[in-house]
Amino acid sequence: MLSSALLSWFFAQFFKTIIDSIRAGELCLKRFWETGGMPSSHSATVCGLAAAAAIREGFTSSVFALSLVLATVVMYDAMGVRQAAGQHAREINEIKKQLGDDDSDNLPEKLGHRPTEVMSGAVLGIVIAWIVCSFIPSGG
């Protein structure tokens, strides 16, 4: 189950880096370690874990129940609290600019996710879990 979660995180970050590099027209390797964007690595990770738990332990298991609750909280937080924090950071950075404070010490703005980013991360995590559970013995 852990391998499903970790691989889901890795591939979400990998795809996010590729997508943002294409949009920017240059390779953005630092993006691999940043939050926010498409797809949500938080959603991919927790959905990879929950899907692997469902496949390995069953939909009625305690492990799946805990994983599902965790996934729900993380995805809600990514779309709600963290998205709002990113919007606040954008506004604060804009106020700083209007006040003449143009230094590069701005607040990070890419903190949360739009629903499509969360859903794409969730789908990615489920697909990765299915692949991992199909090809790797139960120990993973």
Coordinates of C-alpha atoms in Angstrom, one line a residue:
M1 CA 0.0 0.0 0.0
L2 CA 2.8 2.4 0.8
S3 CA 4.4 1.8 -2.6
S4 CA 1.0 2.8 -4.2
A5 CA 1.0 6.1 -2.2
L6 CA 4.6 6.9 -2.9
L7 CA 4.4 6.2 -6.6
S8 CA 1.2 8.2 -6.9
W9 CA 2.9 11.2 -5.3
F10 CA 6.0 10.8 -7.6
F11 CA 4.0 10.6 -10.8
A12 CA 1.8 13.5 -9.8
Q13 CA 4.8 15.7 -9.2
F14 CA 6.4 14.4 -12.4
F15 CA 3.4 15.2 -14.5
K16 CA 3.0 18.6 -12.7
T17 CA 6.6 19.4 -13.6
I18 CA 6.1 18.4 -17.3
I19 CA 2.8 20.4 -17.6
D20 CA 4.2 23.5 -16.0
S21 CA 7.4 23.3 -18.1
I22 CA 5.4 23.1 -21.3
R23 CA 3.3 26.1 -20.2
A24 CA 6.4 28.1 -19.3
G25 CA 8.3 27.1 -22.4
E26 CA 11.3 26.0 -20.3
L27 CA 12.2 23.2 -17.9
C28 CA 10.9 24.0 -14.4
L29 CA 12.6 21.4 -12.2
K30 CA 11.9 23.3 -9.0
R31 CA 8.2 22.7 -9.6
F32 CA 8.8 19.0 -8.7
W33 CA 9.0 20.0 -5.0
E34 CA 6.3 22.7 -4.9
T35 CA 2.6 22.4 -4.0
G36 CA -0.4 23.3 -6.0
G37 CA -1.1 22.8 -9.7
M38 CA -2.2 20.0 -11.9
P39 CA -2.6 17.2 -10.8
S40 CA -2.8 17.4 -7.1
S41 CA -0.1 15.2 -5.6
H42 CA -1.8 15.3 -2.2
S43 CA -4.9 13.8 -3.8
A44 CA -2.9 11.3 -5.7
T45 CA -1.1 10.1 -2.6
V46 CA -4.1 9.6 -0.4
C47 CA -6.2 8.1 -3.1
G48 CA -3.4 5.8 -4.1
L49 CA -3.3 4.7 -0.4
A50 CA -7.1 4.3 -0.1
A51 CA -7.4 2.5 -3.4
A52 CA -4.6 0.1 -2.5
A53 CA -6.2 -0.5 0.9
A54 CA -9.5 -1.3 -0.8
I55 CA -7.9 -3.7 -3.3
R56 CA -5.6 -5.4 -0.7
E57 CA -7.8 -5.4 2.4
G58 CA -11.3 -5.0 1.1
F59 CA -13.9 -2.2 1.1
T60 CA -15.1 -3.2 4.6
S61 CA -11.7 -3.2 6.3
S62 CA -10.7 -0.7 8.9
V63 CA -7.6 0.2 6.9
F64 CA -9.7 1.2 4.0
A65 CA -12.1 3.2 6.2
L66 CA -9.2 5.1 7.8
S67 CA -7.6 5.7 4.4
L68 CA -10.9 7.0 2.9
V69 CA -11.5 9.4 5.8
L70 CA -7.9 10.7 5.4
A71 CA -8.3 11.1 1.7
T72 CA -11.6 13.0 2.1
V73 CA -10.0 15.4 4.7
V74 CA -6.9 16.0 2.6
M75 CA -8.8 16.7 -0.7
Y76 CA -11.3 19.0 1.1
D77 CA -8.4 20.9 2.6
A78 CA -6.6 21.2 -0.8
M79 CA -9.7 22.7 -2.4
G80 CA -10.8 24.8 0.6
V81 CA -8.4 26.0 3.2
R82 CA -5.2 25.8 1.1
Q83 CA -6.9 27.4 -2.0
A84 CA -8.1 30.3 0.2
A85 CA -4.6 30.7 1.6
G86 CA -3.2 30.9 -1.9
Q87 CA -5.8 33.6 -2.8
H88 CA -4.9 35.6 0.3
A89 CA -1.2 35.3 -0.6
R90 CA -2.0 36.7 -4.1
E91 CA -3.9 39.7 -2.6
I92 CA -1.1 40.4 0.0
N93 CA 1.5 40.2 -2.7
E94 CA -0.5 42.6 -4.9
I95 CA -0.9 45.0 -1.9
K96 CA 2.9 44.8 -1.3
K97 CA 3.5 45.7 -5.0
Q98 CA 1.1 48.7 -4.9
L99 CA 2.9 50.0 -1.8
G100 CA 6.2 49.8 -3.7
D101 CA 7.6 46.7 -2.0
D102 CA 8.8 44.9 -5.1
D103 CA 11.3 42.6 -3.4
S104 CA 11.3 38.9 -4.4
D105 CA 10.3 37.8 -0.9
N106 CA 6.6 37.3 -1.8
L107 CA 4.3 34.8 -0.3
P108 CA 3.9 31.5 -2.2
E109 CA 0.6 31.6 -4.2
K110 CA 0.3 28.1 -5.5
L111 CA -0.9 26.4 -2.3
G112 CA -4.3 24.9 -3.1
H113 CA -6.1 23.3 -6.0
R114 CA -9.1 23.7 -8.2
P115 CA -11.6 20.8 -8.2
T116 CA -10.3 19.5 -11.5
E117 CA -6.7 19.4 -10.2
V118 CA -7.9 17.4 -7.1
M119 CA -10.0 15.0 -9.2
S120 CA -7.2 14.4 -11.7
G121 CA -4.9 13.6 -8.8
A122 CA -7.5 11.3 -7.3
V123 CA -7.9 9.4 -10.6
L124 CA -4.1 9.2 -11.0
G125 CA -3.7 7.7 -7.5
I126 CA -6.5 5.1 -8.1
V127 CA -4.9 4.1 -11.4
I128 CA -1.4 3.8 -9.9
A129 CA -2.8 1.7 -7.0
W130 CA -4.5 -0.6 -9.5
I131 CA -1.3 -1.0 -11.5
V132 CA 0.8 -1.6 -8.4
C133 CA -1.6 -4.0 -6.8
S134 CA -1.9 -5.9 -10.1
F135 CA 1.8 -6.4 -10.6
I136 CA 3.4 -6.3 -7.2
P137 CA 2.8 -9.0 -4.6
S138 CA 0.9 -8.1 -1.4
G139 CA 4.0 -7.0 0.5
G140 CA 4.2 -3.6 -1.3

